[in-house]
CSV table of C-alpha atoms in Angstrom, one decimal:
chain,number,residue,atom,x,y,z
H,18,MET,CA,89.3,90.5,75.6
H,19,ALA,CA,86.6,92.3,77.6
H,20,VAL,CA,88.1,91.0,80.8
H,21,LEU,CA,91.5,92.6,79.9
H,22,LEU,CA,89.8,95.9,79.1
H,23,ALA,CA,87.9,95.8,82.4
H,24,VAL,CA,91.1,95.0,84.3
H,25,PHE,CA,93.0,97.8,82.6
H,26,LEU,CA,90.2,100.3,83.6
H,27,LEU,CA,90.3,99.0,87.1
H,28,VAL,CA,94.0,99.4,87.4
H,29,CYS,CA,93.8,103.0,86.0
H,30,GLY,CA,91.1,103.7,88.6
H,31,VAL,CA,93.2,102.3,91.5
H,32,TYR,CA,96.2,104.2,90.3
H,33,ALA,CA,94.2,107.5,90.2
H,34,ILE,CA,92.9,106.9,93.7
H,35,PHE,CA,96.3,105.9,95.1
H,36,GLY,CA,98.1,108.8,93.4
H,37,TYR,CA,95.6,111.4,94.7
H,38,SER,CA,95.5,109.9,98.2
H,39,VAL,CA,99.3,109.9,98.4
H,40,SER,CA,99.4,113.6,97.4
H,41,VAL,CA,96.8,114.5,100.1
H,42,MET,CA,98.3,112.3,102.9
H,43,PHE,CA,101.9,113.6,102.4
H,44,GLY,CA,100.9,117.1,101.2
H,45,LYS,CA,102.9,116.8,98.0
H,46,PRO,CA,101.1,118.5,95.1
H,47,GLY,CA,103.7,117.1,92.7
H,48,TYR,CA,102.2,113.6,93.1
H,49,PHE,CA,98.9,115.1,92.2
H,50,HIS,CA,100.3,116.5,89.0
H,51,MET,CA,102.2,113.4,88.1
H,52,THR,CA,99.1,111.3,88.5
H,53,GLY,CA,97.1,113.7,86.4
H,54,ASP,CA,99.8,113.7,83.7
H,55,ALA,CA,100.0,109.9,83.7
H,56,LEU,CA,96.3,109.5,83.4
H,57,TRP,CA,96.2,112.2,80.6
H,58,ALA,CA,98.9,110.2,78.7
H,59,LEU,CA,96.6,107.1,79.1
H,60,SER,CA,93.4,108.9,78.2
H,61,LEU,CA,93.3,107.6,74.7
H,62,SER,CA,93.8,104.0,75.9
H,63,ILE,CA,91.2,104.5,78.6
H,64,GLY,CA,88.7,105.9,76.1
H,65,MET,CA,89.4,103.0,73.7
H,66,ALA,CA,88.9,100.5,76.5
H,67,VAL,CA,85.6,102.1,77.5
H,68,LEU,CA,84.4,102.2,73.9
H,69,GLY,CA,85.4,98.5,73.5
H,70,LEU,CA,83.4,97.5,76.5
H,71,VAL,CA,80.4,99.5,75.4
H,72,MET,CA,80.5,98.0,71.9
H,73,ARG,CA,80.9,94.5,73.3
H,74,ALA,CA,77.9,95.0,75.6
H,75,ARG,CA,75.8,96.3,72.8
H,76,ALA,CA,76.8,93.5,70.4
H,77,GLN,CA,75.8,90.7,72.8
H,78,PRO,CA,72.2,90.6,73.7
H,79,VAL,CA,71.4,89.8,77.3
H,80,VAL,CA,69.4,86.7,77.6
């Protein structure tokens, strides 16, 4: 489960970088706003994924 949470966060990060870089390269501020809106819509899921990874890391002691 933790792997899926980490992959989800990685995909969100890649999407953010890609969306913002496309808006800069092509000079289209609309892409910037669409990326921001999409990440805002996913903010609850992103927060829950981060919280899940933090709770899992705290629950399992490092040996």
